[in-house]
Amino acid sequence: MSERHAAHFAQHGAEAIKNLDPLNERKSPVIAFVLGLLFGALGVALYFKSFKDFGICLVLFLVASVMLPGLGSILGWFFASVYGAWRAHTSNQNLGL
């Protein structure tokens, strides 16, 4: 994947996260990042109490693992932490907090 395609993919991903319904309550982006880093998709899902967020992180982890064997697993795992922080931040903005 070229840099241009990666940037385009990241931009659409960020827009999709902004369009998700807000979480039920305010969540800390820092805690979401740490739980995603330590426990991957499961950590994010348990913190957000959301199966949808688990699915998004897990699917991206699996796709990255298949497309980039070895390195993809690391990138997919790291994605969960970045996703968790960004999702918490955008949800808090949508809640007006």
Short mmCIF file of C-alpha atoms in Angstrom, two decimals:
data_model
loop_
_atom_site.label_atom_id
_atom_site.label_comp_id
_atom_site.label_asym_id
_atom_site.label_seq_id
_atom_site.Cartn_x
_atom_site.Cartn_y
_atom_site.Cartn_z
CA MET A 1 0.00 0.00 0.00
CA SER A 2 1.42 3.37 -0.97
CA GLU A 3 1.61 6.35 1.36
CA ARG A 4 -1.18 8.03 -0.58
CA HIS A 5 -3.48 5.03 -0.14
CA ALA A 6 -2.60 4.73 3.55
CA ALA A 7 -3.37 8.42 4.15
CA HIS A 8 -6.65 8.12 2.25
CA PHE A 9 -7.60 5.02 4.27
CA ALA A 10 -6.72 6.77 7.57
CA GLN A 11 -8.79 9.82 6.63
CA HIS A 12 -11.87 7.73 5.87
CA GLY A 13 -11.34 5.73 9.05
CA ALA A 14 -11.24 8.91 11.16
CA GLU A 15 -14.43 10.18 9.50
CA ALA A 16 -16.17 6.86 10.12
CA ILE A 17 -15.28 6.98 13.82
CA LYS A 18 -16.65 10.53 14.09
CA ASN A 19 -19.94 9.30 12.62
CA LEU A 20 -20.40 6.50 15.16
CA ASP A 21 -23.01 7.06 17.83
CA PRO A 22 -21.50 8.49 21.01
CA LEU A 23 -20.84 6.16 23.92
CA ASN A 24 -23.28 6.20 26.85
CA GLU A 25 -20.95 8.17 29.09
CA ARG A 26 -17.72 10.16 29.03
CA LYS A 27 -14.64 7.97 28.59
CA SER A 28 -10.97 8.81 29.09
CA PRO A 29 -8.90 8.69 25.88
CA VAL A 30 -5.80 7.88 27.96
CA ILE A 31 -7.41 4.88 29.64
CA ALA A 32 -8.80 3.70 26.29
CA PHE A 33 -5.31 3.97 24.74
CA VAL A 34 -3.64 2.03 27.57
CA LEU A 35 -6.28 -0.72 27.60
CA GLY A 36 -6.04 -1.02 23.82
CA LEU A 37 -2.26 -1.23 24.04
CA LEU A 38 -2.32 -3.86 26.79
CA PHE A 39 -5.33 -5.95 25.76
CA GLY A 40 -6.04 -5.03 22.14
CA ALA A 41 -9.61 -5.13 20.85
CA LEU A 42 -10.86 -6.86 23.99
CA GLY A 43 -9.58 -4.05 26.24
CA VAL A 44 -11.27 -1.39 24.11
CA ALA A 45 -14.54 -3.36 23.98
CA LEU A 46 -14.68 -3.95 27.72
CA TYR A 47 -13.93 -0.32 28.53
CA PHE A 48 -16.53 0.98 26.06
CA LYS A 49 -18.98 -1.88 26.74
CA SER A 50 -19.42 -2.11 22.98
CA PHE A 51 -19.37 -5.14 20.71
CA LYS A 52 -19.23 -2.85 17.65
CA ASP A 53 -15.93 -1.33 18.78
CA PHE A 54 -14.56 -4.83 19.45
CA GLY A 55 -15.54 -5.90 15.94
CA ILE A 56 -13.92 -2.89 14.28
CA CYS A 57 -10.62 -3.42 16.12
CA LEU A 58 -10.63 -7.18 15.64
CA VAL A 59 -11.38 -7.03 11.91
CA LEU A 60 -8.62 -4.50 11.31
CA PHE A 61 -6.20 -6.62 13.37
CA LEU A 62 -7.04 -9.69 11.29
CA VAL A 63 -6.81 -7.85 7.96
CA ALA A 64 -3.46 -6.29 8.90
CA SER A 65 -2.16 -9.68 10.09
CA VAL A 66 -3.05 -11.34 6.79
CA MET A 67 -1.85 -8.53 4.52
CA LEU A 68 1.44 -7.92 6.33
CA PRO A 69 2.48 -11.16 8.07
CA GLY A 70 4.50 -10.44 11.21
CA LEU A 71 4.43 -6.66 11.06
CA GLY A 72 0.66 -6.55 10.48
CA SER A 73 -0.03 -8.14 13.85
CA ILE A 74 1.93 -5.40 15.60
CA LEU A 75 0.26 -2.65 13.59
CA GLY A 76 -3.17 -4.20 14.11
CA TRP A 77 -2.61 -4.43 17.86
CA PHE A 78 -1.35 -0.83 18.02
CA PHE A 79 -4.41 0.26 16.03
CA ALA A 80 -6.66 -0.81 18.92
CA SER A 81 -4.97 1.68 21.24
CA VAL A 82 -5.11 4.55 18.75
CA TYR A 83 -8.70 3.68 17.85
CA GLY A 84 -9.70 3.59 21.52
CA ALA A 85 -8.22 7.02 22.24
CA TRP A 86 -9.72 8.60 19.12
CA ARG A 87 -13.12 6.99 19.70
CA ALA A 88 -13.22 8.20 23.32
CA HIS A 89 -12.22 11.72 22.23
CA THR A 90 -14.80 11.99 19.43
CA SER A 91 -17.52 10.43 21.58
CA ASN A 92 -16.85 12.98 24.34
CA GLN A 93 -17.11 15.78 21.78
CA ASN A 94 -20.41 14.41 20.48
CA LEU A 95 -21.73 14.21 24.04
CA GLY A 96 -20.75 17.87 24.50
CA LEU A 97 -18.25 17.11 27.25
#
